[in-house]
Tab-separated table of C-alpha atoms in Angstrom:
chain	number	residue	atom	x	y	z
H	1	MET	CA	-14.505	-16.401	-5.990
H	2	ARG	CA	-12.624	-15.307	-2.874
H	3	ALA	CA	-11.754	-11.980	-4.359
H	4	ARG	CA	-15.208	-10.760	-5.351
H	5	TRP	CA	-14.965	-7.582	-3.250
H	6	ILE	CA	-11.525	-6.734	-4.564
H	7	ASP	CA	-12.719	-7.313	-8.116
H	8	GLU	CA	-15.709	-5.020	-7.494
H	9	TRP	CA	-13.425	-2.366	-6.003
H	10	ILE	CA	-11.176	-2.534	-9.077
H	11	ASN	CA	-14.243	-2.049	-11.283
H	12	LEU	CA	-15.658	0.846	-9.260
H	13	GLN	CA	-12.636	2.682	-7.810
H	14	GLY	CA	-9.640	1.165	-9.557
H	15	GLY	CA	-8.899	4.170	-11.748
H	16	TRP	CA	-8.854	6.913	-9.157
H	17	HIS	CA	-11.155	8.249	-6.468
H	18	PRO	CA	-10.537	11.288	-4.217
H	19	VAL	CA	-11.123	9.320	-1.012
H	20	GLY	CA	-10.020	5.823	-1.961
H	21	TRP	CA	-6.722	7.091	-3.317
H	22	ARG	CA	-5.770	9.324	-0.363
H	23	SER	CA	-2.277	8.290	0.697
H	24	ASP	CA	-3.302	7.057	4.157
H	25	ILE	CA	-6.076	4.847	2.733
H	26	LEU	CA	-3.988	3.795	-0.248
H	27	SER	CA	-1.066	2.796	1.992
H	28	ARG	CA	-3.281	0.653	4.169
H	29	ARG	CA	-4.893	-1.001	1.133
H	30	ILE	CA	-1.523	-1.832	-0.432
H	31	ILE	CA	-0.343	-3.420	2.814
H	32	CYS	CA	-3.586	-5.407	3.146
H	33	TRP	CA	-3.621	-6.574	-0.468
H	34	LEU	CA	0.008	-7.708	-0.287
H	35	SER	CA	-0.537	-9.435	3.062
H	36	GLN	CA	-3.600	-11.286	1.823
H	37	ALA	CA	-2.434	-11.950	-1.746
H	38	PRO	CA	-1.659	-15.651	-1.186
H	39	PHE	CA	-5.192	-16.249	0.090
H	40	VAL	CA	-6.933	-13.967	-2.407
H	41	LEU	CA	-5.059	-15.282	-5.433
H	42	GLN	CA	-5.197	-18.957	-4.509
H	43	ASP	CA	-7.240	-20.762	-7.167
H	44	SER	CA	-8.060	-17.470	-8.923
H	45	ASP	CA	-8.249	-17.431	-12.676
H	46	GLY	CA	-5.573	-15.788	-14.794
H	47	LYS	CA	-7.816	-12.888	-15.718
H	48	PHE	CA	-8.373	-11.856	-12.096
H	49	TYR	CA	-4.706	-12.395	-11.235
H	50	ARG	CA	-3.639	-9.984	-13.989
H	51	ARG	CA	-6.270	-7.398	-12.959
H	52	PHE	CA	-5.159	-7.655	-9.319
H	53	ILE	CA	-1.457	-7.210	-10.110
H	54	ARG	CA	-2.145	-4.409	-12.613
H	55	SER	CA	-4.300	-2.532	-10.078
H	56	LEU	CA	-1.834	-3.079	-7.250
H	57	SER	CA	1.052	-1.871	-9.425
H	58	ARG	CA	-0.933	1.231	-10.411
H	59	GLN	CA	-1.639	1.986	-6.750
H	60	VAL	CA	2.024	1.562	-5.816
H	61	ARG	CA	3.119	3.888	-8.645
H	62	TYR	CA	0.595	6.511	-7.545
H	63	LEU	CA	1.672	6.296	-3.892
H	64	ARG	CA	5.337	6.581	-4.886
H	65	LYS	CA	4.533	9.603	-7.062
H	66	THR	CA	2.555	11.337	-4.287
H	67	LEU	CA	4.724	10.280	-1.327
H	68	ASN	CA	5.956	13.810	-0.667
H	69	GLU	CA	2.345	14.954	-0.318
H	70	SER	CA	1.755	12.542	2.585
H	71	ARG	CA	1.175	14.220	5.914
H	72	ASP	CA	4.118	14.046	8.308
H	73	GLY	CA	3.947	11.558	11.128
H	74	TRP	CA	2.097	8.269	10.940
H	75	PRO	CA	0.686	8.786	7.391
H	76	LYS	CA	4.194	9.274	5.968
H	77	LEU	CA	5.556	6.300	7.901
H	78	GLN	CA	2.693	4.077	6.775
H	79	ALA	CA	3.227	5.129	3.143
H	80	LEU	CA	6.919	4.244	3.363
H	81	ILE	CA	6.091	0.883	4.939
H	82	ALA	CA	3.622	0.154	2.114
H	83	LEU	CA	6.139	1.131	-0.568
H	84	THR	CA	8.927	-0.893	1.030
H	85	PHE	CA	6.604	-3.890	1.301
H	86	ALA	CA	5.633	-3.507	-2.362
H	87	THR	CA	9.293	-3.247	-3.347
H	88	LEU	CA	9.950	-6.566	-1.637
H	89	CYS	CA	6.860	-8.341	-2.989
H	90	LEU	CA	6.243	-7.145	-6.532
H	91	GLN	CA	8.251	-8.104	-9.571
H	92	GLY	CA	10.111	-5.272	-11.249
H	93	GLN	CA	10.449	-3.169	-8.102
H	94	SER	CA	13.952	-4.220	-7.069
H	95	GLY	CA	15.517	-1.033	-8.424
H	96	THR	CA	13.759	0.948	-5.719
H	97	CYS	CA	14.705	-1.392	-2.871
H	98	ALA	CA	17.720	0.531	-1.514
H	99	PRO	CA	16.137	4.007	-1.779
H	100	MET	CA	12.903	2.805	-0.118
H	101	ARG	CA	14.841	1.031	2.627
H	102	ASP	CA	16.910	4.143	3.312
H	103	ALA	CA	13.842	6.414	3.344
H	104	LEU	CA	12.026	4.044	5.720
H	105	ILE	CA	15.014	3.861	8.075
H	106	GLU	CA	15.310	7.651	8.117
H	107	GLU	CA	11.586	8.039	8.838
H	108	LEU	CA	11.703	5.410	11.593
H	109	ARG	CA	14.618	7.228	13.215
H	110	SER	CA	12.656	10.477	13.203
H	111	GLN	CA	9.391	8.974	14.488
H	112	ILE	CA	10.395	6.255	16.936
H	113	LEU	CA	11.569	7.411	20.342
H	114	PRO	CA	14.444	5.773	22.249
H	115	ASP	CA	11.913	3.906	24.411
H	116	GLY	CA	10.379	2.339	21.281
H	117	GLY	CA	7.219	4.439	21.313
H	118	HIS	CA	5.888	6.514	18.460
H	119	ILE	CA	6.406	10.291	18.715
H	120	SER	CA	2.644	10.759	18.810
H	121	ARG	CA	2.517	8.663	22.004
H	122	ASN	CA	-0.589	7.094	20.517
H	123	PRO	CA	-0.586	3.436	21.657
H	124	VAL	CA	-2.297	2.378	18.401
H	125	ARG	CA	0.820	3.359	16.472
C-alpha cells in the first residue's frame, strides 16, 4: 500500500495533536496531501480512500476554524494557500471559494512587495 505512512498517521494523530495540528504544520500537510493525492490514492481500496478524505476534510475544517489564530506573515499566507487549494480540490467546498480567494488575494497584497519578494526578505519564501 502506497499510503501506509498516511494511514498510520491517521491512526496515531488523526484526531488531534498539539504539534501535528499547529496551523503551520497543518497547512503544509494539507498542501502535501492534496498535491500527492493522485499518487497516494491510485489503486487504494475504498476503505482507505474514505479514511483519507474524512481526515483531510477534518483537517481543513480545523484550519478554517483556527485561521485567525495563525501567526501573521508566512504562516498566515501558507494557511490561506492550503485552504484555497482545499476549496478547489475537495467536494463540497465550493461555497467558500470566493471568500478564500478574496482573503488570499488580500494577504498576498500585504505580504508580497512590488519587486515580487516576500516582506520577510527570506529567499525560501
